[in-house]
Coordinates of C-alpha atoms (C1' of nucleotides) in Angstrom, one line a residue:
Chain A
X33 CA 0.0 0.0 0.0
X34 CA 2.6 2.5 1.1
X35 CA 5.8 3.3 -0.7
X36 CA 9.3 2.4 0.6
X37 CA 9.7 2.7 4.3
X38 CA 12.1 4.4 6.7
X39 CA 14.0 1.7 8.4
X40 CA 14.6 2.1 12.1
X41 CA 17.6 0.1 13.5
X42 CA 17.8 0.5 17.2
X43 CA 21.3 0.4 18.6
X44 CA 20.2 -2.1 21.1
X45 CA 22.0 -5.4 20.7
X46 CA 19.6 -8.3 21.0
X47 CA 20.3 -11.0 23.6
X48 CA 18.8 -14.4 23.2
X49 CA 20.0 -15.5 26.6
X50 CA 18.0 -12.7 28.3
X51 CA 15.0 -12.9 26.1
X52 CA 11.8 -14.3 27.5
X53 CA 10.8 -15.7 24.2
X54 CA 13.4 -18.4 24.1
X55 CA 10.9 -21.2 24.4
X56 CA 9.0 -20.1 21.3
X57 CA 11.9 -18.9 19.2
X58 CA 14.9 -20.3 17.3
X59 CA 16.9 -21.0 20.5
X60 CA 14.3 -23.4 21.9
X61 CA 15.9 -26.4 23.5
X62 CA 19.5 -25.2 23.2
X63 CA 21.9 -25.5 26.1
X64 CA 22.8 -22.5 28.1
X65 CA 26.3 -22.6 26.7
X66 CA 25.1 -22.6 23.1
X67 CA 22.6 -19.9 24.0
X68 CA 25.4 -17.5 25.0
X69 CA 27.0 -18.1 21.6
X70 CA 23.7 -17.1 19.9
X71 CA 24.0 -13.6 21.4
X72 CA 26.9 -13.1 19.0
X73 CA 24.8 -14.2 16.1
X74 CA 21.8 -12.0 16.5
X75 CA 22.5 -8.5 15.2
X76 CA 20.6 -5.3 15.9
X77 CA 16.9 -5.1 16.5
X78 CA 14.7 -3.3 14.1
X79 CA 11.4 -1.6 14.7
X80 CA 8.7 -1.7 12.0
X81 CA 5.7 0.5 12.2
X82 CA 2.2 -0.8 11.5
X83 CA 1.5 -1.3 7.8
X84 CA 5.2 -1.0 6.9
X85 CA 7.1 -3.8 5.4
X86 CA 10.0 -5.7 6.9
X87 CA 11.0 -6.9 3.4
X88 CA 9.3 -7.0 0.0
X89 CA 9.2 -9.6 -2.7
X90 CA 12.3 -9.1 -4.8
X91 CA 14.5 -7.7 -2.0
X92 CA 17.9 -9.4 -1.8
X93 CA 18.0 -11.9 0.9
X94 CA 20.4 -11.2 3.7
X95 CA 18.9 -12.1 7.0
X96 CA 16.1 -13.9 8.7
X97 CA 14.1 -12.3 11.4
X98 CA 12.7 -13.4 14.8
X99 CA 9.7 -11.4 15.9
X100 CA 10.4 -9.9 19.3
X101 CA 7.2 -7.9 19.6
X102 CA 4.1 -7.4 17.5
X103 CA 2.9 -9.4 14.6
X104 CA 3.1 -9.7 10.8
X105 CA 1.4 -11.0 7.7
X106 CA 3.2 -12.4 4.7
X107 CA 1.7 -12.2 1.3
X108 CA 2.4 -13.1 -2.3
X109 CA 1.1 -11.1 -5.2
X110 CA 0.5 -12.1 -8.8
X111 CA 1.2 -9.7 -11.7
X112 CA -2.6 -9.4 -12.4
X113 CA -3.1 -7.8 -9.0
X114 CA -4.5 -10.7 -7.1
X115 CA -2.8 -11.4 -3.8
X116 CA -2.9 -14.0 -1.2
X117 CA -1.9 -13.8 2.5
X118 CA 0.3 -16.9 3.1
X119 CA 0.6 -16.6 6.8
X120 CA 0.2 -14.6 10.0
X121 CA 3.3 -14.5 12.4
X122 CA 3.4 -13.8 16.1
X123 CA 6.2 -13.3 18.6
X124 CA 9.0 -15.9 18.6
X125 CA 8.2 -16.9 15.0
X126 CA 10.8 -16.7 12.2
X127 CA 10.3 -14.6 9.1
X128 CA 12.2 -14.7 5.8
X129 CA 12.9 -18.4 5.2
X130 CA 11.4 -18.1 1.8
X131 CA 14.4 -16.0 0.7
X132 CA 17.1 -18.6 1.0
X133 CA 16.2 -20.6 -2.1
X134 CA 16.6 -17.8 -4.6
X135 CA 18.6 -15.4 -2.6
X136 CA 15.7 -13.0 -3.0
X137 CA 12.6 -12.7 -1.0
X138 CA 9.5 -14.2 -2.6
X139 CA 6.8 -12.5 -0.5
X140 CA 6.1 -9.4 1.4
X141 CA 6.3 -9.3 5.2
X142 CA 4.1 -6.5 6.6
X143 CA 3.6 -5.5 10.2
X144 CA 0.1 -5.7 11.5
X145 CA 0.9 -3.5 14.4
X146 CA 4.0 -1.6 15.6
X147 CA 6.5 -4.4 15.9
X148 CA 10.1 -5.3 16.6
X149 CA 12.3 -8.0 15.1
X150 CA 15.8 -9.4 15.8
X151 CA 17.9 -9.4 12.7
X152 CA 19.8 -12.7 12.1
X153 CA 22.3 -12.3 9.3
X154 CA 22.0 -15.4 7.3
X155 CA 25.7 -15.9 6.5
X156 CA 26.5 -15.8 10.1
X157 CA 23.7 -18.2 10.9
X158 CA 25.1 -20.8 8.5
X159 CA 28.6 -20.3 9.8
X160 CA 27.6 -20.7 13.4
X161 CA 25.3 -23.6 12.8
X162 CA 28.4 -25.4 11.5
X163 CA 29.8 -25.0 15.0
X164 CA 26.8 -25.2 17.2
X165 CA 25.0 -28.5 16.6
X166 CA 21.9 -27.5 18.6
X167 CA 21.5 -24.4 16.5
X168 CA 21.7 -26.3 13.3
X169 CA 19.1 -28.7 14.4
X170 CA 16.8 -26.1 15.7
X171 CA 17.0 -24.1 12.5
X172 CA 16.1 -27.2 10.5
X173 CA 13.2 -27.8 12.8
X174 CA 11.9 -24.3 12.3
X175 CA 12.1 -24.7 8.5
X176 CA 10.4 -28.1 8.6
X177 CA 7.7 -26.8 10.9
X178 CA 7.0 -24.1 8.3
X179 CA 6.6 -26.8 5.6
X180 CA 4.2 -28.8 7.8
X181 CA 2.2 -25.7 8.6
X182 CA 1.9 -24.9 4.9
X183 CA 0.6 -28.4 4.3
X184 CA -2.0 -27.7 6.9
X185 CA -3.1 -24.6 5.1
X186 CA -3.2 -26.5 1.8
X187 CA -5.5 -29.0 3.4
X188 CA -7.7 -26.2 4.7
X189 CA -7.8 -24.4 1.4
X190 CA -8.3 -27.6 -0.7
X191 CA -10.9 -29.5 1.3
X192 CA -12.7 -27.4 3.9
X193 CA -15.8 -25.4 3.7
X194 CA -16.0 -21.7 4.8
X195 CA -17.1 -22.3 8.4
X196 CA -14.6 -25.1 8.9
X197 CA -11.8 -22.8 7.7
X198 CA -12.7 -20.1 10.1
X199 CA -13.1 -22.5 13.0
X200 CA -9.7 -24.0 12.2
X201 CA -8.3 -20.4 12.1
X202 CA -9.7 -19.4 15.4
X203 CA -8.6 -22.6 17.1
X204 CA -5.1 -22.1 15.7
X205 CA -5.0 -18.5 16.9
X206 CA -6.2 -19.6 20.3
X207 CA -3.5 -22.2 20.6
X208 CA -0.8 -19.7 19.6
X209 CA -2.0 -17.1 22.1
X210 CA -2.1 -19.7 24.8
X211 CA 1.5 -20.7 24.0
X212 CA 2.4 -17.1 24.6
X213 CA 0.8 -17.0 28.0
X214 CA -2.5 -15.2 26.9
X215 CA -6.0 -16.5 27.4
X216 CA -7.0 -19.3 25.1
X217 CA -10.5 -18.0 25.1
X218 CA -10.3 -14.3 24.6
X219 CA -8.0 -12.4 22.3
X220 CA -7.7 -9.6 19.9
X221 CA -7.1 -10.2 16.2
X222 CA -4.7 -7.8 14.6
X223 CA -5.8 -8.5 11.0
X224 CA -8.9 -7.3 9.1
X225 CA -11.7 -9.5 7.8
X226 CA -10.3 -9.0 4.3
X227 CA -6.9 -10.3 5.4
X228 CA -8.4 -13.3 7.2
X229 CA -10.4 -13.9 4.0
X230 CA -7.4 -13.8 1.8
X231 CA -5.6 -16.2 4.0
X232 CA -8.5 -18.6 4.1
X233 CA -9.4 -18.3 0.4
X234 CA -12.7 -16.6 1.1
X235 CA -14.2 -13.2 0.5
X236 CA -14.5 -10.8 3.5
X237 CA -18.2 -11.0 3.4
X238 CA -18.1 -14.7 3.8
X239 CA -15.8 -14.4 6.8
X240 CA -18.1 -11.8 8.3
X241 CA -21.1 -14.1 7.8
X242 CA -19.3 -17.1 9.3
X243 CA -18.5 -15.0 12.4
X244 CA -22.1 -14.0 12.7
X245 CA -23.2 -17.6 12.3
X246 CA -20.8 -18.7 15.1
X247 CA -22.1 -16.0 17.3
X248 CA -25.8 -17.0 16.7
X249 CA -24.8 -20.6 17.5
X250 CA -23.2 -19.5 20.7
X251 CA -19.7 -20.7 19.7
X252 CA -18.0 -17.4 20.0
X253 CA -18.7 -13.8 20.9
X254 CA -17.4 -11.3 18.4
X255 CA -17.0 -7.6 18.8
X256 CA -15.0 -6.3 15.9
X257 CA -11.6 -7.7 16.3
X258 CA -12.2 -8.8 19.9
X259 CA -12.9 -12.6 20.0
X260 CA -14.1 -14.6 22.9
X261 CA -14.4 -18.4 22.4
X262 CA -17.4 -19.6 24.3
X263 CA -17.5 -23.2 23.1
X264 CA -14.1 -24.5 21.8
X265 CA -15.5 -28.1 21.7
X266 CA -18.2 -26.9 19.3
X267 CA -15.6 -25.4 17.0
X268 CA -13.6 -28.6 17.0
X269 CA -16.6 -30.6 16.2
X270 CA -17.3 -28.4 13.2
X271 CA -13.9 -29.5 11.9
X272 CA -14.3 -33.2 12.5
X273 CA -17.8 -33.9 11.2
X274 CA -17.4 -34.4 7.5
X275 CA -19.8 -31.8 6.5
X276 CA -19.8 -32.7 2.9
X277 CA -16.9 -30.3 2.1
X278 CA -15.6 -29.7 -1.4
Chain B
X188 CA -5.3 -48.2 0.1
X189 CA -3.0 -51.2 0.6
X190 CA -1.7 -52.4 3.9
X191 CA 1.9 -52.3 5.0
X192 CA 4.4 -52.9 2.4
X193 CA 7.4 -55.1 1.8
X194 CA 10.4 -52.9 1.7
X195 CA 13.1 -53.6 -0.8
X196 CA 16.6 -52.4 0.0
X197 CA 18.9 -53.0 -2.8
X198 CA 22.5 -53.7 -1.8
X199 CA 23.7 -51.1 -4.4
X200 CA 25.4 -48.2 -2.8
X201 CA 24.3 -45.0 -4.3
X202 CA 26.8 -42.6 -5.7
X203 CA 26.1 -38.9 -6.2
X204 CA 29.3 -38.3 -8.1
X205 CA 28.2 -40.8 -10.8
X206 CA 24.6 -39.9 -10.8
X207 CA 23.2 -38.0 -13.8
X208 CA 20.6 -36.2 -11.6
X209 CA 23.2 -34.1 -9.8
X210 CA 21.9 -30.9 -11.4
X211 CA 18.4 -31.5 -10.1
X212 CA 19.2 -33.0 -6.8
X213 CA 20.6 -32.1 -3.4
X214 CA 24.2 -31.9 -4.7
X215 CA 23.5 -29.2 -7.2
X216 CA 26.2 -26.6 -7.4
X217 CA 28.6 -28.5 -5.1
X218 CA 32.3 -28.8 -5.9
X219 CA 33.7 -32.1 -7.2
X220 CA 35.6 -32.5 -4.0
X221 CA 32.5 -32.0 -1.8
X222 CA 30.6 -34.3 -4.2
X223 CA 32.9 -37.2 -3.4
X224 CA 32.2 -36.8 0.3
X225 CA 28.5 -37.0 -0.5
X226 CA 28.9 -40.5 -1.6
X227 CA 29.7 -41.5 2.0
X228 CA 26.5 -39.8 3.1
X229 CA 24.0 -41.5 0.9
X230 CA 23.1 -44.9 2.1
X231 CA 21.5 -47.7 0.2
X232 CA 18.9 -47.3 -2.5
X233 CA 15.4 -48.5 -2.0
X234 CA 12.9 -49.6 -4.5
X235 CA 9.2 -48.8 -4.0
X236 CA 6.5 -50.4 -6.2
X237 CA 3.6 -48.5 -7.6
X238 CA 1.0 -47.6 -5.0
X239 CA 3.2 -48.6 -2.1
X240 CA 4.4 -46.1 0.4
X241 CA 7.9 -44.8 1.1
X242 CA 6.8 -43.6 4.5
X243 CA 3.4 -42.9 6.2
X244 CA 2.2 -40.2 8.5
X245 CA 3.3 -41.2 12.0
X246 CA 6.4 -43.2 11.0
X247 CA 9.5 -42.1 13.0
X248 CA 11.7 -39.8 11.0
X249 CA 15.1 -41.2 10.2
X250 CA 16.1 -40.2 6.7
X251 CA 15.2 -38.0 3.8
X252 CA 15.0 -39.4 0.3
X253 CA 16.1 -38.3 -3.1
X254 CA 14.1 -39.7 -6.0
X255 CA 16.4 -41.6 -8.3
X256 CA 13.7 -43.0 -10.6
X257 CA 10.0 -42.7 -10.8
X258 CA 7.6 -40.3 -9.1
X259 CA 5.6 -39.9 -5.9
X260 CA 2.7 -38.1 -4.4
X261 CA 2.5 -36.9 -0.8
X262 CA -0.8 -36.6 1.0
X263 CA -2.2 -35.6 4.4
X264 CA -5.3 -37.1 5.8
X265 CA -7.8 -35.8 8.3
X266 CA -9.4 -38.1 10.9
X267 CA -12.8 -37.7 9.2
X268 CA -11.4 -39.4 6.0
X269 CA -10.9 -36.4 3.9
X270 CA -7.5 -36.2 2.3
X271 CA -5.5 -33.8 0.3
X272 CA -2.6 -34.4 -2.0
X273 CA 0.1 -31.8 -1.0
X274 CA 2.5 -32.4 -3.9
X275 CA 3.8 -34.5 -6.7
X276 CA 7.5 -35.3 -6.8
X277 CA 9.7 -36.2 -9.7
X278 CA 13.3 -37.4 -10.1
X279 CA 15.9 -35.4 -8.2
X280 CA 13.4 -34.0 -5.8
X281 CA 13.7 -34.6 -2.1
X282 CA 11.1 -36.3 0.1
X283 CA 10.6 -36.4 3.8
X284 CA 11.5 -32.8 4.9
X285 CA 8.2 -32.6 6.8
X286 CA 9.5 -35.2 9.3
X287 CA 12.3 -33.1 10.8
X288 CA 10.1 -30.8 12.9
X289 CA 8.4 -33.5 15.0
X290 CA 10.8 -36.4 14.4
X291 CA 7.8 -38.1 12.9
X292 CA 6.5 -37.9 9.3
X293 CA 3.4 -35.9 8.9
X294 CA 2.2 -37.1 5.5
X295 CA 2.3 -40.2 3.4
X296 CA 4.6 -40.6 0.4
X297 CA 3.2 -43.0 -2.2
X298 CA 4.9 -44.1 -5.4
X299 CA 2.9 -43.3 -8.5
X300 CA 4.9 -45.8 -10.5
X301 CA 7.6 -48.3 -9.7
X302 CA 10.3 -46.0 -8.3
X303 CA 13.7 -45.9 -6.6
X304 CA 15.0 -43.5 -4.0
X305 CA 18.4 -42.8 -2.4
X306 CA 18.2 -43.0 1.4
X307 CA 19.9 -40.1 3.1
X308 CA 20.1 -40.8 6.9
X309 CA 19.3 -37.5 8.6
X310 CA 21.7 -37.7 11.4
X311 CA 24.6 -38.2 9.0
X312 CA 23.3 -35.3 6.9
X313 CA 23.4 -32.9 9.8
X314 CA 26.8 -34.2 10.7
X315 CA 28.3 -33.8 7.3
X316 CA 26.7 -30.5 6.6
X317 CA 28.6 -29.2 9.6
X318 CA 31.8 -30.1 7.7
X319 CA 30.8 -29.4 4.1
X320 CA 29.6 -25.8 3.7
X321 CA 28.2 -26.4 0.2
X322 CA 26.1 -29.3 1.4
X323 CA 24.6 -27.2 4.2
X324 CA 23.8 -24.4 1.9
X325 CA 22.2 -26.6 -0.7
X326 CA 20.1 -28.4 1.9
X327 CA 18.8 -25.1 3.2
X328 CA 18.0 -24.1 -0.3
X329 CA 16.1 -27.3 -0.9
X330 CA 14.0 -26.7 2.2
X331 CA 13.4 -23.1 1.3
X332 CA 12.4 -24.0 -2.2
X333 CA 9.8 -26.3 -0.7
X334 CA 8.4 -23.4 1.3
X335 CA 8.2 -21.2 -1.7
X336 CA 6.5 -23.9 -3.7
X337 CA 3.9 -24.4 -1.0
X338 CA 3.2 -20.7 -1.0
X339 CA 2.6 -21.0 -4.8
X340 CA 0.1 -23.8 -4.1
X341 CA -1.6 -21.7 -1.5
X342 CA -2.0 -18.9 -4.0
X343 CA -3.4 -21.3 -6.5
X344 CA -5.9 -22.8 -4.0
X345 CA -6.8 -19.6 -2.5
X346 CA -7.3 -17.3 -5.4
X347 CA -7.6 -19.1 -8.8
X348 CA -10.5 -20.6 -10.7
X349 CA -10.7 -24.2 -11.8
X350 CA -9.3 -23.7 -15.3
X351 CA -6.5 -21.4 -14.1
X352 CA -5.5 -24.0 -11.6
X353 CA -5.3 -26.7 -14.2
X354 CA -3.4 -24.5 -16.6
X355 CA -0.9 -23.6 -13.8
X356 CA -0.6 -27.3 -13.1
X357 CA 0.1 -28.3 -16.7
X358 CA 2.7 -25.5 -17.1
X359 CA 4.4 -26.6 -14.0
X360 CA 4.5 -30.2 -15.1
X361 CA 5.8 -29.1 -18.5
X362 CA 8.6 -27.1 -16.9
X363 CA 9.6 -29.9 -14.7
X364 CA 9.7 -32.4 -17.5
X365 CA 11.8 -30.0 -19.6
X366 CA 14.3 -29.6 -16.7
X367 CA 14.7 -33.4 -16.9
X368 CA 15.4 -33.4 -20.6
X369 CA 11.9 -34.5 -21.8
X370 CA 9.7 -32.6 -24.2
X371 CA 8.1 -29.5 -22.8
X372 CA 5.0 -30.1 -25.0
X373 CA 4.3 -33.8 -24.7
X374 CA 4.3 -35.9 -21.6
X375 CA 2.6 -38.6 -19.6
X376 CA 0.9 -37.9 -16.3
X377 CA 1.4 -40.5 -13.7
X378 CA -1.5 -39.5 -11.5
X379 CA -5.3 -39.9 -11.9
X380 CA -7.8 -37.2 -12.4
X381 CA -8.9 -37.7 -8.8
X382 CA -5.3 -37.1 -7.5
X383 CA -4.9 -34.0 -9.7
X384 CA -8.3 -32.8 -8.3
X385 CA -7.2 -33.4 -4.8
X386 CA -4.0 -31.5 -5.3
X387 CA -5.9 -28.6 -7.0
X388 CA -8.8 -28.5 -4.6
X389 CA -11.2 -29.6 -7.2
X390 CA -13.4 -32.6 -7.9
X391 CA -12.3 -35.1 -10.5
X392 CA -15.3 -34.2 -12.7
X393 CA -14.2 -30.6 -12.7
X394 CA -10.7 -31.6 -13.7
X395 CA -12.0 -33.7 -16.5
X396 CA -14.3 -30.9 -17.8
X397 CA -11.4 -28.5 -17.7
X398 CA -9.3 -30.9 -19.8
X399 CA -12.1 -31.2 -22.3
X400 CA -12.5 -27.4 -22.4
X401 CA -8.8 -27.0 -23.1
X402 CA -9.0 -29.5 -25.8
X403 CA -12.0 -27.8 -27.5
X404 CA -10.1 -24.5 -27.3
X405 CA -7.1 -26.1 -29.0
X406 CA -4.9 -25.5 -26.1
X407 CA -3.9 -29.1 -25.4
X408 CA -4.6 -32.5 -26.8
X409 CA -5.6 -35.0 -24.2
X410 CA -5.7 -38.8 -24.5
X411 CA -6.2 -40.3 -21.1
X412 CA -2.9 -39.5 -19.2
X413 CA -1.1 -38.5 -22.3
X414 CA -0.9 -34.7 -22.7
X415 CA 0.3 -32.6 -25.6
X416 CA 0.4 -28.9 -25.1
X417 CA -0.5 -27.2 -28.4
X418 CA -0.6 -23.6 -27.2
X419 CA 1.5 -22.9 -24.2
X420 CA 1.0 -19.1 -24.6
X421 CA -2.7 -19.6 -24.4
X422 CA -2.4 -21.5 -21.1
X423 CA -0.2 -18.7 -19.7
X424 CA -2.7 -16.1 -20.8
X425 CA -5.4 -17.9 -18.9
X426 CA -3.3 -17.3 -15.8
X427 CA -2.6 -13.7 -16.3
X428 CA -5.9 -12.3 -17.3
X429 CA -7.7 -11.6 -14.1
X430 CA -10.7 -13.7 -15.0
X431 CA -12.7 -12.5 -12.0
X432 CA -11.4 -15.4 -9.9
X433 CA -12.5 -16.0 -6.4
Chain C
dT194 C1' -13.7 -64.6 -26.0
dT195 C1' -16.4 -62.6 -21.9
dT196 C1' -16.0 -60.6 -17.4
dT197 C1' -14.8 -57.4 -14.0
dG198 C1' -12.7 -53.4 -12.3
dT199 C1' -10.8 -49.0 -12.5
dG200 C1' -10.5 -44.6 -14.4
dG201 C1' -12.4 -41.0 -17.4
dT202 C1' -16.2 -38.4 -19.7
dT203 C1' -20.5 -36.1 -20.0
dG204 C1' -25.1 -34.4 -18.6
dA205 C1' -28.7 -32.5 -15.4
dC206 C1' -29.3 -30.3 -11.4
dG207 C1' -28.4 -28.1 -6.7
dT208 C1' -25.8 -25.0 -3.7
dG209 C1' -22.1 -22.6 -1.2
dG210 C1' -19.9 -18.8 -1.6
dA211 C1' -18.9 -14.7 -4.8
dT212 C1' -20.8 -10.4 -6.2
dC213 C1' -23.1 -6.2 -5.9
dA214 C1' -25.1 -2.9 -3.0
dA215 C1' -26.6 -0.4 1.0
dC216 C1' -25.8 0.9 5.5
dG217 C1' -23.7 1.2 10.3
dG218 C1' -19.9 1.6 13.7
dT219 C1' -15.3 3.3 15.1
dG220 C1' -11.2 5.9 15.0
dT221 C1' -8.6 9.8 13.4
dC222 C1' -7.5 14.2 11.9
dC223 C1' -8.8 18.8 11.5
Chain D
dG197 C1' -17.0 18.8 17.9
dG198 C1' -17.7 17.4 12.7
dA199 C1' -16.0 15.1 8.6
dC200 C1' -13.8 11.5 6.5
dA201 C1' -11.9 7.0 5.8
dC202 C1' -11.9 2.5 6.8
dC203 C1' -13.8 -1.6 8.4
dG204 C1' -17.6 -4.6 9.3
dT205 C1' -22.4 -6.4 8.7
dT206 C1' -26.3 -7.8 6.2
dG207 C1' -29.4 -8.7 2.2
dA208 C1' -30.5 -10.1 -2.7
dT209 C1' -28.9 -12.2 -6.6
dC210 C1' -25.8 -15.1 -9.5
dC211 C1' -22.8 -18.6 -11.1
dA212 C1' -18.8 -21.9 -10.7
dC213 C1' -18.3 -25.9 -9.1
dG214 C1' -20.0 -29.9 -6.5
dT215 C1' -23.2 -33.8 -6.6
dC216 C1' -25.5 -37.6 -8.6
dA217 C1' -25.9 -40.6 -12.2
dA218 C1' -25.2 -42.9 -16.6
dC219 C1' -22.1 -44.4 -19.7
dC220 C1' -17.6 -45.5 -22.1
dA221 C1' -12.6 -47.0 -22.7
dC222 C1' -9.1 -49.8 -21.5
dA223 C1' -6.6 -53.5 -19.0
dA224 C1' -6.2 -57.5 -16.4
dA225 C1' -8.4 -61.7 -15.1
dA226 C1' -11.0 -65.8 -16.1

DNA sequence: TTTTGTGGTTGACGTGGATCAACGGTGTCC
DNA sequence: GGACACCGTTGATCCACGTCAACCACAAAA
C-alpha cells in the first residue's frame, strides 16, 4: 500500500539468553552454553511500524528475522493484482525463510501493528550452525515446521468449507495465544476481515457471515476484532464432522 | 489403500558423483571434492513399487529421500477421512523434509509408479553439513524452495479458478519435464484425475471438464494421461488475465 | 472370447460462496 | 465537535463448481 519505508535500526544489541521468548523462538531447547553463543549471532533489533514492510518480494535476501514484539502477515502477489496472504506470524516466530532458495525474498512481510524483530544475518547463521549442533538442528526444525504448517493450510484451502476454515483459524490463533501466555478463550485479532479472508481463500463478506453464524450458535462472541471463544468443543466438532466439504 | 508394504533395500550403494541427476538434486552446485564426500552420506537405495508407500504419517523420521527414478505423491489425511494431495515429486526431488520438525512424518509418500530412492540418513546429513559448507547451503535451499513452492500452491488454491489451476498445473509439469530433458510439450501424467483434483482443490469431474474445455479450445490434446500442449502461450494467458477469480 | 474393475467423460441439477449494493460503527485528523 | 476514511455487517442475486448418475474405454483376469 505504502511506498518504501524508513527503516529504524535500534542500537540495542539483542540477547537471546536474556529474552523471555526463548521457548518459542529459534533457541528453543538449546543448552545455556550454546545460547550464549547465539548472542553473537543476532544482530541489531529493528522496529517496524504498522503497515510498513520488513521486506518485500524481490528484495535481496540477507537475513532472517525473529519477531520480538508485535505481529506480521506475509503475502504473495500475482502480476494481475491478485494477492494472497500466506501466513500470520506472532512473537517468537521466524520470518524470511522463503528468501534462502533464490537469494531473493519471494513474498512481502508487513507489520500488523508496531513491531520489533531481531535481525539474524543469514551468512553468520550458516557459519555458526556449523559449529553449534543445537543451533543447526533447531534451525532445521523451524524450516520443517513451516513446511508442515503450509501443508495444513493447503489441506484447509483444498478441502474445507468456509465455516470449517474459520473454525480452524480461530482454534489455531487460540492455541498460539495460549503458547504465549495469553488467554485461550479471549483475544484480539490484529488483522482485518479482508486479510483473514485472503488467508482462508474466502471473501471478506463470507468471513463476516461465518463470524455472525458462530455468534448465533453461541460458539464465540465477536466484537469487531475482539474474540471470545465460548465453546471450543463446538468449534472442534465443526472440523471433524465431515460436513460434505468440497 | 494397501496395507503395510514389503520394503526392498537394494545392496547397491548410491553414488552422487556418478549420478546424472546431480543438477536437479541435493548436490546441485557443489564442488567435485564435496561431491565425493556426499557418496559417504547417501546410504542404500530403496525400490518402491507403484501404490506402495515410502513412509506414512506417524512413522518415525530417520532419513530423507532423493528420488532416483519414478515419481511420488504426498498426501495428508484428516481423521474424518478427507485427504489432500500436497504435492507430486519427480526425479531429483527430495522427500521427507516434513519429518524433521516433529521427528515423525506428517504425511504419506506414495509411489505413482515403480520407483527408486536414495536413502539419506538424517543424522549423517546434519553431521556432514557441519563439515561441508556447500552441502549445508544446498540443503537449506532445498527446504526453502519447498516453502516457496507451498506458497505458490496456497496462492493457487486460495485465489484461482478451476481452469486457471489446471493451466498452472500443466505449465508446472511441462517445466519440470523440460528440466529433466523431456519434451516441454508432450508428456505422460502418472497421476489420476482424482489425484490431480485433490491437489488442485477440485473434484475429478471438474478436472475432466477443464481438460475437455482446453481440448475444445485447441490449447492441449488429451488422451487419457497422455498430454500434448498445443498452445502454451494460451495457457499462460489464462493465468494472467484476471478472470474474475474468487 | 467374456467378465470385471478402475479410471475417465459427460449431462442435469443443486448449492455454497462470490458479487453487488446499501448501511452502520469506530477511530482519526482537523 | 464534525468530517472523512476504513472496516464490518447484512441482504439479494448469480454462477462456478459440487453432486449424482449414466455411460464409455481400456486393462487384467477368467
